[in-house]
Short mmCIF file of C-alpha atoms in Angstrom, two decimals:
data_model
loop_
_atom_site.label_atom_id
_atom_site.label_comp_id
_atom_site.label_asym_id
_atom_site.label_seq_id
_atom_site.Cartn_x
_atom_site.Cartn_y
_atom_site.Cartn_z
CA UNK A 162 -3.16 -24.89 16.48
CA UNK A 163 -0.13 -22.88 15.66
CA UNK A 164 2.32 -23.61 12.93
CA UNK A 165 5.37 -24.53 14.95
CA UNK A 166 3.67 -26.99 17.24
CA UNK A 167 5.32 -30.36 17.63
CA UNK A 168 7.62 -29.60 14.80
CA UNK A 169 11.19 -30.67 15.01
CA UNK A 170 13.48 -27.70 14.82
CA UNK A 171 16.80 -28.39 13.19
CA UNK A 172 19.00 -25.52 12.31
CA UNK A 173 22.04 -27.44 11.15
CA UNK A 174 20.65 -28.54 7.81
CA UNK A 175 22.28 -28.00 4.47
CA UNK A 176 22.16 -24.49 3.17
CA UNK A 177 20.00 -24.23 0.08
CA UNK A 178 21.64 -23.13 -3.11
CA UNK A 179 19.63 -23.00 -6.30
CA UNK A 180 16.49 -23.98 -4.42
CA UNK A 181 16.72 -20.94 -2.13
CA UNK A 182 13.66 -19.15 -3.58
CA UNK A 183 11.62 -22.35 -3.27
CA UNK A 184 12.69 -22.71 0.35
CA UNK A 185 11.75 -19.09 1.01
CA UNK A 186 8.31 -19.56 -0.53
CA UNK A 187 7.75 -22.64 1.66
CA UNK A 188 8.74 -20.67 4.75
CA UNK A 189 6.42 -17.82 3.80
CA UNK A 190 3.57 -20.27 3.38
CA UNK A 191 4.25 -22.01 6.68
CA UNK A 192 4.46 -18.72 8.52
CA UNK A 193 1.67 -16.95 6.65
CA UNK A 194 -0.18 -16.19 9.91
CA UNK A 195 2.81 -14.35 11.26
CA UNK A 196 3.36 -12.56 7.96
CA UNK A 197 -0.25 -11.41 8.06
CA UNK A 198 0.19 -10.15 11.60
CA UNK A 199 3.35 -8.22 10.78
CA UNK A 200 1.75 -6.57 7.75
CA UNK A 201 -1.39 -5.85 9.76
CA UNK A 202 0.70 -4.31 12.53
CA UNK A 203 2.49 -1.95 10.13
CA UNK A 204 -0.75 -0.93 8.43
CA UNK A 205 -2.43 -0.39 11.78
CA UNK A 206 0.39 1.81 13.00
CA UNK A 207 0.39 3.74 9.75
CA UNK A 208 -3.36 4.26 9.50
CA UNK A 209 -4.00 4.39 13.20
CA UNK A 210 -5.83 7.69 13.04
CA UNK A 211 -8.05 6.29 10.29
CA UNK A 212 -8.94 9.14 7.89
CA UNK A 213 -6.14 11.39 9.02
CA UNK A 214 -3.58 8.61 8.76
CA UNK A 215 -4.60 7.89 5.21
CA UNK A 216 -4.59 11.59 4.38
CA UNK A 217 -1.00 11.99 5.49
CA UNK A 218 0.14 8.99 3.55
CA UNK A 219 -1.18 10.36 0.24
CA UNK A 220 -0.31 13.95 0.99
CA UNK A 221 3.36 13.50 0.18
CA UNK A 222 2.89 12.00 -3.32
CA UNK A 223 0.21 14.60 -4.06
CA UNK A 224 2.39 17.49 -2.94
CA UNK A 225 5.30 16.18 -4.98
CA UNK A 226 3.04 15.80 -8.00
CA UNK A 227 1.88 19.39 -7.78
CA UNK A 228 5.48 20.58 -7.40
CA UNK A 229 6.76 18.67 -10.38
CA UNK A 230 3.72 19.62 -12.43
CA UNK A 231 4.42 23.31 -11.91
CA UNK A 232 8.13 22.76 -12.50
CA UNK A 233 7.43 21.04 -15.79
CA UNK A 234 4.90 23.57 -16.93
CA UNK A 235 7.70 26.14 -16.64
CA UNK A 236 10.69 24.13 -17.86
CA UNK A 237 9.44 21.72 -20.47
CA UNK A 238 7.79 22.25 -23.82
CA UNK A 239 6.93 18.58 -24.33
CA UNK A 240 3.30 17.65 -24.72
CA UNK A 241 1.99 15.11 -22.28
CA UNK A 242 -1.80 15.05 -22.24
CA UNK A 243 -1.91 13.21 -18.91
CA UNK A 244 0.92 14.98 -17.14
CA UNK A 245 -0.47 14.96 -13.54
CA UNK A 246 -1.34 11.28 -13.90
CA UNK A 247 2.08 10.49 -15.37
CA UNK A 248 3.85 12.19 -12.46
CA UNK A 249 1.62 10.75 -9.74
CA UNK A 250 1.91 7.17 -11.02
CA UNK A 251 5.66 7.60 -11.33
CA UNK A 252 5.98 8.79 -7.76
CA UNK A 253 3.74 6.05 -6.36
CA UNK A 254 5.58 3.30 -8.27
CA UNK A 255 8.95 4.71 -7.28
CA UNK A 256 8.08 4.90 -3.61
CA UNK A 257 6.86 1.31 -3.70
CA UNK A 258 10.31 0.29 -4.90
CA UNK A 259 12.28 2.70 -2.71
CA UNK A 260 10.41 1.83 0.48
CA UNK A 261 10.58 -1.90 -0.14
CA UNK A 262 14.32 -1.60 -0.68
CA UNK A 263 15.12 0.76 2.18
CA UNK A 264 12.76 -0.81 4.75
CA UNK A 265 14.14 -4.20 3.77
CA UNK A 266 17.70 -2.97 4.28
CA UNK A 267 17.17 -2.08 7.92
CA UNK A 268 14.61 -4.70 8.92
CA UNK A 269 17.01 -7.34 10.26
CA UNK A 270 19.00 -4.90 12.36
CA UNK A 271 15.92 -3.02 13.64
CA UNK A 272 14.29 -6.23 14.82
CA UNK A 273 17.32 -7.40 16.76
CA UNK A 274 15.45 -7.70 20.06
CA UNK A 275 12.90 -9.98 18.46
CA UNK A 276 15.50 -12.01 16.60
CA UNK A 277 17.38 -12.70 19.82
CA UNK A 278 14.20 -13.89 21.49
CA UNK A 279 12.58 -16.36 19.16
CA UNK A 280 13.43 -18.14 15.96
CA UNK A 281 11.41 -17.99 12.80
CA UNK A 282 12.75 -17.64 9.28
CA UNK A 283 14.27 -14.17 9.10
CA UNK A 284 13.11 -13.52 5.55
CA UNK A 285 9.66 -13.00 7.08
CA UNK A 286 10.86 -9.54 8.11
CA UNK A 287 11.78 -8.65 4.54
CA UNK A 288 8.59 -9.94 3.03
CA UNK A 289 6.40 -8.35 5.65
CA UNK A 290 7.90 -5.03 4.54
CA UNK A 291 7.25 -5.74 0.87
CA UNK A 292 3.72 -6.87 1.68
CA UNK A 293 3.07 -3.77 3.73
CA UNK A 294 4.37 -1.48 1.01
CA UNK A 295 2.26 -3.29 -1.55
CA UNK A 296 -0.91 -2.66 0.46
CA UNK A 297 0.16 0.89 1.00
CA UNK A 298 0.65 1.33 -2.75
CA UNK A 299 -2.79 -0.07 -3.54
CA UNK A 300 -4.44 2.20 -0.97
CA UNK A 301 -2.57 5.22 -2.32
CA UNK A 302 -3.60 4.29 -5.83
CA UNK A 303 -7.16 5.24 -4.95
CA UNK A 304 -6.23 8.92 -5.34
CA UNK A 305 -5.80 8.50 -9.09
CA UNK A 306 -9.49 7.67 -9.54
CA UNK A 307 -10.55 11.34 -9.85
CA UNK A 308 -7.84 11.84 -12.46
CA UNK A 309 -8.99 8.79 -14.44
CA UNK A 310 -12.55 10.12 -14.40
CA UNK A 311 -11.38 13.57 -15.41
CA UNK A 312 -9.50 12.20 -18.42
CA UNK A 313 -12.32 9.74 -19.16
CA UNK A 314 -9.85 6.86 -19.17
CA UNK A 315 -11.51 3.47 -19.25
CA UNK A 316 -9.73 0.26 -18.24
CA UNK A 317 -8.22 -1.41 -21.29
CA UNK A 318 -6.43 -4.72 -21.75
CA UNK A 319 -3.22 -2.84 -20.97
CA UNK A 320 -4.28 -3.07 -17.32
CA UNK A 321 -2.65 -6.50 -17.27
CA UNK A 322 0.69 -4.67 -17.16
CA UNK A 323 -0.08 -3.40 -13.65
CA UNK A 324 0.17 -6.70 -11.71
CA UNK A 325 3.22 -7.76 -13.74
CA UNK A 326 5.01 -4.49 -13.02
CA UNK A 327 4.08 -4.64 -9.32
CA UNK A 328 5.45 -8.14 -8.88
CA UNK A 329 8.63 -7.15 -10.70
CA UNK A 330 9.10 -4.03 -8.57
CA UNK A 331 8.66 -6.06 -5.38
CA UNK A 332 11.09 -8.69 -6.63
CA UNK A 333 13.65 -6.05 -7.48
CA UNK A 334 13.31 -4.19 -4.17
CA UNK A 335 13.33 -7.35 -2.07
CA UNK A 336 16.09 -8.89 -4.18
CA UNK A 337 18.37 -5.92 -3.52
CA UNK A 338 17.37 -5.86 0.15
CA UNK A 339 18.47 -9.50 0.48
CA UNK A 340 22.01 -8.21 0.05
CA UNK A 341 21.81 -4.92 1.92
CA UNK A 342 19.96 -6.30 4.96
CA UNK A 343 22.85 -8.69 5.58
CA UNK A 344 25.51 -6.03 4.96
CA UNK A 345 23.66 -3.63 7.25
CA UNK A 346 24.23 -5.95 10.23
CA UNK A 347 27.99 -5.58 9.76
CA UNK A 348 28.25 -1.97 8.69
CA UNK A 349 25.57 0.34 9.96
CA UNK A 350 26.08 2.93 7.26
CA UNK A 351 24.85 0.70 4.47
CA UNK A 352 21.42 2.22 4.98
CA UNK A 353 22.82 5.70 4.30
CA UNK A 354 24.44 4.49 1.11
CA UNK A 355 21.11 3.00 0.07
CA UNK A 356 19.38 6.29 0.80
CA UNK A 357 21.86 8.25 -1.31
CA UNK A 358 21.69 5.69 -4.11
CA UNK A 359 17.90 5.85 -4.13
CA UNK A 360 17.92 9.65 -4.19
CA UNK A 361 20.22 9.71 -7.20
CA UNK A 362 18.30 7.04 -9.08
CA UNK A 363 15.07 8.90 -8.34
CA UNK A 364 16.26 11.63 -10.71
CA UNK A 365 17.77 9.18 -13.18
CA UNK A 366 14.50 7.27 -13.46
CA UNK A 367 11.47 8.54 -15.33
CA UNK A 368 9.59 9.23 -12.11
CA UNK A 369 8.40 12.76 -12.70
CA UNK A 370 8.95 12.80 -16.46
CA UNK A 371 7.85 10.36 -19.15
CA UNK A 372 10.23 7.78 -20.55
CA UNK A 373 10.03 9.44 -23.96
CA UNK A 374 12.19 12.26 -22.66
CA UNK A 375 15.05 9.78 -22.52
CA UNK A 376 14.28 7.37 -25.34
CA UNK A 377 12.50 9.84 -27.60
CA UNK A 378 15.55 10.77 -29.63
CA UNK A 379 17.34 13.20 -27.34
CA UNK A 380 20.11 10.70 -26.80
CA UNK A 381 21.53 8.22 -29.33
CA UNK A 382 19.53 5.02 -29.67
CA UNK A 383 22.18 2.63 -28.40
CA UNK A 384 22.49 4.66 -25.18
CA UNK A 385 18.74 4.63 -24.76
CA UNK A 386 18.79 0.86 -24.96
CA UNK A 387 21.61 0.59 -22.46
CA UNK A 388 19.72 2.93 -20.17
CA UNK A 389 16.64 0.73 -20.24
CA UNK A 390 18.69 -2.32 -19.36
CA UNK A 391 20.65 -0.59 -16.61
CA UNK A 392 17.52 0.85 -15.02
CA UNK A 393 14.76 -1.72 -14.65
CA UNK A 394 12.58 0.79 -12.80
CA UNK A 395 12.29 2.85 -16.01
CA UNK A 396 10.52 -0.08 -17.62
CA UNK A 397 8.29 -0.88 -14.66
CA UNK A 398 7.16 2.71 -14.13
CA UNK A 399 6.33 3.00 -17.81
CA UNK A 400 4.38 -0.25 -17.66
CA UNK A 401 2.26 1.08 -14.80
CA UNK A 402 1.55 4.27 -16.75
CA UNK A 403 0.51 2.31 -19.83
CA UNK A 404 -1.74 0.16 -17.69
CA UNK A 405 -3.86 3.20 -16.85
CA UNK A 406 -3.59 5.37 -19.95
CA UNK A 407 -4.03 2.42 -22.29
CA UNK A 408 -1.12 3.63 -24.39
CA UNK A 409 0.93 0.90 -26.07
CA UNK A 410 4.14 0.02 -24.28
CA UNK A 411 6.89 1.64 -26.32
CA UNK A 412 9.73 -0.63 -25.22
CA UNK A 413 11.38 -3.20 -27.54
CA UNK A 414 10.50 -6.79 -26.60
CA UNK A 415 14.17 -7.71 -26.33
CA UNK A 416 14.69 -5.01 -23.70
CA UNK A 417 11.67 -6.20 -21.78
CA UNK A 418 12.98 -9.76 -21.71
CA UNK A 419 16.41 -8.65 -20.51
CA UNK A 420 14.91 -6.41 -17.83
CA UNK A 421 12.66 -9.16 -16.48
CA UNK A 422 15.53 -11.65 -16.56
CA UNK A 423 17.83 -9.29 -14.63
CA UNK A 424 15.22 -8.68 -11.96
CA UNK A 425 14.54 -12.37 -11.53
CA UNK A 426 18.29 -13.04 -11.40
CA UNK A 427 18.80 -10.36 -8.71
CA UNK A 428 16.00 -11.89 -6.65
CA UNK A 429 17.32 -15.41 -7.13
CA UNK A 430 20.97 -14.68 -6.34
CA UNK A 431 19.86 -12.42 -3.49
CA UNK A 432 17.82 -15.20 -1.93
CA UNK A 433 20.78 -17.58 -2.12
CA UNK A 434 23.04 -14.97 -0.53
CA UNK A 435 20.51 -14.24 2.22
CA UNK A 436 19.85 -17.88 3.08
CA UNK A 437 23.56 -18.61 3.31
CA UNK A 438 24.65 -15.52 5.22
CA UNK A 439 21.72 -14.92 7.56
CA UNK A 440 23.01 -17.31 10.26
CA UNK A 441 26.27 -15.45 10.51
CA UNK A 442 24.71 -12.03 10.22
CA UNK A 443 22.42 -12.40 13.23
CA UNK A 444 25.47 -12.85 15.44
CA UNK A 445 26.42 -9.23 14.74
CA UNK A 446 23.17 -7.59 15.80
CA UNK B 5 7.39 -39.96 19.53
CA UNK B 6 11.00 -39.35 20.32
CA UNK B 7 12.19 -39.85 23.90
CA UNK B 8 14.45 -36.85 24.02
CA UNK B 9 13.19 -33.32 23.57
CA UNK B 10 16.59 -31.77 23.02
CA UNK B 11 19.45 -33.57 21.42
CA UNK B 12 22.73 -31.77 20.80
CA UNK B 13 25.66 -33.57 19.23
CA UNK B 14 29.20 -32.15 18.98
CA UNK B 15 27.82 -28.66 18.54
CA UNK B 16 30.19 -25.72 18.16
CA UNK B 17 29.47 -22.07 17.65
CA UNK B 18 31.75 -19.20 16.67
CA UNK B 19 30.96 -15.72 17.78
CA UNK B 20 32.38 -12.42 16.54
CA UNK B 21 34.70 -10.64 18.94
CA UNK B 22 33.66 -7.21 17.83
CA UNK B 23 29.95 -7.17 17.79
CA UNK B 24 29.02 -3.58 17.16
CA UNK B 25 32.46 -2.12 16.61
CA UNK B 26 32.37 -2.58 12.87
CA UNK B 27 30.02 0.32 12.44
CA UNK B 28 31.55 2.23 9.60
CA UNK B 29 31.81 1.11 6.04
CA UNK B 30 35.30 2.60 6.04
CA UNK B 31 36.32 0.15 8.69
CA UNK B 32 34.59 -2.60 6.81
CA UNK B 33 36.58 -1.84 3.69
CA UNK B 34 39.92 -1.19 5.36
CA UNK B 35 39.38 -4.25 7.51
CA UNK B 36 39.32 -6.29 4.36
CA UNK B 37 42.65 -4.89 3.23
CA UNK B 38 44.29 -5.40 6.60
CA UNK B 39 43.38 -9.07 6.52
CA UNK B 40 42.71 -9.64 10.18
CA UNK B 41 43.11 -13.38 10.72
CA UNK B 42 39.91 -15.25 11.37
CA UNK B 43 40.94 -16.29 14.85
CA UNK B 44 41.22 -12.64 15.86
CA UNK B 45 37.77 -11.82 14.58
CA UNK B 46 35.96 -14.87 15.91
CA UNK B 47 36.14 -16.91 19.04
CA UNK B 48 34.70 -20.27 19.85
CA UNK B 49 31.76 -19.59 22.16
CA UNK B 50 30.63 -23.20 22.32
CA UNK B 51 32.78 -26.22 21.67
CA UNK B 52 31.95 -29.89 21.40
CA UNK B 53 28.65 -29.63 23.25
CA UNK B 54 26.83 -32.91 23.77
CA UNK B 55 23.56 -32.70 25.60
CA UNK B 56 20.48 -34.90 25.75
CA UNK B 57 17.42 -33.69 27.57
CA UNK B 58 14.53 -36.08 27.93
CA UNK B 59 10.90 -35.07 27.65
CA UNK B 60 9.72 -33.56 30.94
CA UNK B 61 13.19 -33.33 32.42
CA UNK B 62 14.42 -30.22 34.23
CA UNK B 63 18.03 -29.42 33.54
CA UNK B 64 20.14 -26.68 35.02
CA UNK B 65 23.21 -25.06 33.55
CA UNK B 66 25.75 -23.36 35.73
CA UNK B 67 28.96 -21.57 34.94
CA UNK B 68 30.92 -18.35 35.35
CA UNK B 69 30.07 -15.22 33.37
CA UNK B 70 30.94 -15.50 29.70
CA UNK B 71 31.18 -19.27 29.80
CA UNK B 72 28.53 -19.67 27.09
CA UNK B 73 25.42 -20.42 29.13
CA UNK B 74 23.14 -17.93 27.45
CA UNK B 75 24.59 -18.73 24.04
CA UNK B 76 23.76 -22.37 24.62
CA UNK B 77 20.16 -21.46 25.38
CA UNK B 78 20.00 -19.44 22.18
CA UNK B 79 21.34 -22.35 20.20
CA UNK B 80 18.68 -24.60 21.70
CA UNK B 81 16.04 -21.99 20.86
CA UNK B 82 17.23 -22.02 17.25
CA UNK B 83 18.28 -18.37 17.34
CA UNK B 84 21.85 -19.28 16.44
CA UNK B 85 22.51 -22.18 14.14
CA UNK B 86 25.49 -24.30 15.21
CA UNK B 87 28.58 -23.94 13.03
CA UNK B 88 29.42 -27.58 13.60
CA UNK B 89 27.51 -30.56 14.86
CA UNK B 90 23.76 -30.92 15.14
CA UNK B 91 20.97 -29.58 17.31
CA UNK B 92 17.56 -31.16 17.28
CA UNK B 93 14.69 -29.85 19.33
CA UNK B 94 11.18 -31.22 19.31
CA UNK B 95 8.21 -29.16 20.38
CA UNK B 96 7.27 -25.56 20.89
CA UNK B 97 10.10 -23.59 22.45
CA UNK B 98 9.92 -20.46 24.54
CA UNK B 99 12.96 -18.57 25.70
CA UNK B 100 12.35 -16.50 28.79
CA UNK B 101 15.13 -13.99 29.19
CA UNK B 102 15.21 -10.30 30.03
CA UNK B 103 11.72 -9.26 29.03
CA UNK B 104 9.59 -6.37 27.87
CA UNK B 105 11.23 -5.77 24.53
CA UNK B 106 9.94 -6.91 21.19
CA UNK B 107 6.81 -4.86 21.75
CA UNK B 108 5.50 -2.44 19.24
CA UNK B 109 5.29 0.95 20.96
CA UNK B 110 2.32 2.23 18.97
CA UNK B 111 0.08 -0.79 19.42
CA UNK B 112 -2.01 -1.35 22.52
CA UNK B 113 -1.23 -3.98 25.12
CA UNK B 114 -3.98 -6.17 23.74
CA UNK B 115 -2.69 -5.91 20.18
CA UNK B 116 0.79 -6.74 21.40
CA UNK B 117 -0.53 -9.90 23.04
CA UNK B 118 -1.93 -10.96 19.66
CA UNK B 119 1.29 -10.08 17.87
CA UNK B 120 3.53 -11.89 20.36
CA UNK B 121 1.23 -14.91 20.24
CA UNK B 122 1.53 -15.10 16.47
CA UNK B 123 5.31 -14.68 16.67
CA UNK B 124 5.40 -17.77 18.83
CA UNK B 125 3.32 -19.65 16.28
CA UNK B 126 -0.18 -19.52 17.72
CA UNK B 127 -3.18 -18.89 15.49
CA UNK B 128 -5.81 -16.25 16.20
CA UNK B 129 -8.24 -18.61 17.95
CA UNK B 130 -5.74 -19.96 20.46
CA UNK B 131 -4.51 -16.44 21.14
CA UNK B 132 -8.07 -15.26 21.87
CA UNK B 133 -8.44 -18.16 24.28
CA UNK B 134 -5.31 -17.16 26.18
CA UNK B 135 -5.90 -13.41 26.10
CA UNK B 136 -8.02 -13.05 29.24
CA UNK B 137 -5.69 -15.23 31.28
CA UNK B 138 -2.71 -13.15 30.22
CA UNK B 139 -4.45 -9.86 31.06
CA UNK B 140 -5.49 -11.19 34.46
CA UNK B 141 -2.02 -12.38 35.25
CA UNK B 142 -0.38 -9.13 34.20
CA UNK B 143 -2.61 -7.18 36.58
CA UNK B 144 -2.78 -4.16 34.26
CA UNK B 145 -6.26 -4.67 32.88
CA UNK B 146 -7.22 -0.99 33.06
CA UNK B 147 -4.35 -0.02 30.74
CA UNK B 148 -4.56 -2.94 28.34
CA UNK B 149 -6.14 -0.88 25.56
CA UNK B 150 -3.59 1.92 25.79
CA UNK B 151 -0.53 2.01 23.55
CA UNK B 152 2.58 0.40 25.00
CA UNK B 153 4.49 3.68 24.80
CA UNK B 154 2.36 5.00 27.66
CA UNK B 155 3.40 2.09 29.91
CA UNK B 156 5.99 2.29 32.64
CA UNK B 157 8.96 -0.06 32.51
CA UNK B 158 7.41 -2.17 35.25
CA UNK B 159 4.14 -2.50 33.37
CA UNK B 160 5.94 -3.59 30.22
CA UNK B 161 7.89 -6.19 32.11
CA UNK B 162 4.71 -7.49 33.73
CA UNK B 163 2.93 -7.80 30.41
CA UNK B 164 5.98 -9.40 28.83
CA UNK B 165 6.24 -12.01 31.52
CA UNK B 166 2.49 -12.61 31.52
CA UNK B 167 2.48 -13.30 27.79
CA UNK B 168 5.56 -15.50 27.64
CA UNK B 169 4.71 -17.54 30.70
CA UNK B 170 1.17 -18.20 29.46
CA UNK B 171 2.21 -19.57 26.08
CA UNK B 172 2.46 -23.08 27.57
CA UNK B 173 5.54 -24.22 25.72
CA UNK B 174 6.71 -27.82 25.40
CA UNK B 175 10.22 -26.64 26.08
CA UNK B 176 10.90 -23.73 28.37
CA UNK B 177 14.27 -22.06 28.43
CA UNK B 178 14.91 -19.79 31.42
CA UNK B 179 17.82 -17.42 31.44
CA UNK B 180 18.36 -16.40 35.07
CA UNK B 181 15.26 -16.48 37.19
CA UNK B 182 14.05 -13.00 36.80
CA UNK B 183 12.97 -10.34 39.17
CA UNK B 184 10.18 -8.34 37.62
CA UNK B 185 8.03 -5.60 39.04
CA UNK B 186 7.13 -5.19 42.69
CA UNK B 187 7.33 -7.75 45.45
CA UNK B 188 3.83 -9.10 44.84
CA UNK B 189 4.43 -9.66 41.15
CA UNK B 190 7.82 -11.21 41.80
CA UNK B 191 6.20 -13.72 44.10
CA UNK B 192 3.54 -14.41 41.51
CA UNK B 193 6.06 -14.87 38.70
CA UNK B 194 8.24 -17.13 40.84
CA UNK B 195 5.17 -19.26 41.58
CA UNK B 196 4.34 -19.36 37.89
CA UNK B 197 7.84 -20.51 37.00
CA UNK B 198 7.61 -23.24 39.65
CA UNK B 199 4.29 -24.27 38.17
CA UNK B 200 5.79 -24.47 34.67
CA UNK B 201 8.82 -26.36 35.91
CA UNK B 202 6.66 -28.88 37.75
CA UNK B 203 4.32 -29.29 34.78
CA UNK B 204 4.88 -31.40 31.68
CA UNK B 205 7.29 -29.02 30.05
CA UNK B 206 10.90 -29.81 29.43
CA UNK B 207 12.90 -27.08 31.13
CA UNK B 208 16.45 -25.79 30.80
CA UNK B 209 17.43 -23.22 33.43
CA UNK B 210 20.53 -21.08 33.39
CA UNK B 211 21.34 -19.63 36.77
CA UNK B 212 24.04 -18.66 39.24
CA UNK B 213 21.94 -19.65 42.20
CA UNK B 214 22.71 -23.02 43.71
CA UNK B 215 19.52 -23.02 45.78
CA UNK B 216 17.27 -22.47 42.75
CA UNK B 217 18.95 -25.17 40.70
CA UNK B 218 19.05 -27.59 43.61
CA UNK B 219 15.36 -27.25 44.31
CA UNK B 220 14.22 -27.48 40.69
CA UNK B 221 16.55 -29.57 38.59
CA UNK B 222 16.97 -33.26 37.90
CA UNK B 223 20.38 -32.68 36.38
CA UNK B 224 22.83 -29.80 36.50
CA UNK B 225 25.70 -29.32 34.10
CA UNK B 226 28.72 -27.11 34.66
CA UNK B 227 29.92 -25.13 31.68
CA UNK B 228 33.31 -23.52 31.26
CA UNK B 229 34.82 -21.77 28.24
CA UNK B 230 32.06 -23.06 26.03
CA UNK B 231 32.41 -26.69 27.05
CA UNK B 232 30.30 -28.85 29.29
CA UNK B 233 32.67 -30.04 31.98
CA UNK B 234 30.53 -32.06 34.36
CA UNK B 235 28.41 -35.16 33.84
CA UNK B 236 25.02 -33.93 35.00
CA UNK B 237 25.29 -34.84 38.69
CA UNK B 238 24.09 -31.70 40.51
CA UNK B 239 26.72 -32.05 43.23
CA UNK B 240 29.66 -32.21 40.86
CA UNK B 241 28.35 -29.15 39.02
CA UNK B 242 28.07 -27.21 42.29
CA UNK B 243 31.52 -28.34 43.29
CA UNK B 244 32.90 -27.19 39.96
CA UNK B 245 31.14 -23.85 40.26
CA UNK B 246 32.50 -23.28 43.78
CA UNK B 247 36.02 -24.04 42.59
CA UNK B 248 35.63 -21.64 39.67
CA UNK B 249 34.70 -18.82 42.00
CA UNK B 250 37.95 -18.99 43.88
#
């Protein structure tokens, strides 16, 4: 039978501190059926008109890719043999992050009617959004197959970078949304601030240009390093590109370690914040 | 197995005074600088609540508007965690209060049955078993495969009630006995509630109606300003409620 049957519900327990991520993982496991249903619901709504639904969902990244391709052909003299692929992967990876973050920000407030009706761990909402966006990313990724064939790119061992980068992007997006989803219940304009922030960082991240344009000597080396640390998405997007082109990852190991550590720390601290504030936050919705 | 289904000890809950007022970040920031004292931002919605409900018992809660009745139900349902004290509830809980929301507009009625079932912790097999019964009860079989957005308000309410009332909870929380749909459906839903109340389930009913509580409940508590003020004797609760009205 169902998961909550004959279970004692106690909501006055101690609030988890360092163990918050562990607690969240337990909750996700216990409520995996529900998580599956939520993700399935979002996918069903999105792809309801089957072929057409899928077409629309890849049309935007494709249109953006064409636009930036033309723009770069005019503006830039740099040589990138895989330019359309570089741009498309950048846009897909960025939207995975941006959608996870922005959907996560609003998910507690938007589900207020459900939250006031039945209790289940509220982080399910956040993770159902990350899960949905993950599936959406993988489905959208199918459009790069013609490009891979065109460039005769074969899978190399660099492909291992793809799952690592995906997990990191989801952790970063969800980790930030842990904070903003709580703040959004108190101040409804947090979502607008997130939108503006994402728009600005879209241009500051190597989404439609390769990372080399920033680290390739145009700016002093120490700034390039600081940039990589301040912008984890720069690393993750570049990892996803390397995964498909097979090019070696041109990022110092030290920078990689710091970037991963920051992302994990954001997720960890975010989960503590969320678990401790969620009870208060739902009183505001 | 434990004797009591619901056990609340010294529970207290604070609630924000301004629920949706703090809409702007500007206000959020300036609010911080102005240092509004905590007691002006929060009020005690429930205070020192002690309540034991035994398995299978039917308990009524009565009190004036804003006395904390509905908040108490939400605390029992686990929606709000108590700020002080403890709340322990054993078994599957269903809160039945103002219905029809929580549906996804783009999914069909049938898909929403599945989704709601999984929200309440049922797995796919048990939901499939209940599906036909729910559709029959709702009386909207011919529209069940249409998206919810095409439904009228009455149809949504019918489906909502049909789903919730067919989930067969161990603990049923009723917030005001509702009036849904047309006369026929109201009669049907009233009969269904009676059936649930008379069944094995532990029931907590919040209502203003003396006649409903009198006919259904083993115990009735009066609640005032977030505190339980009577001892469970139905008559003393009614007496208290009458005196409050004056």
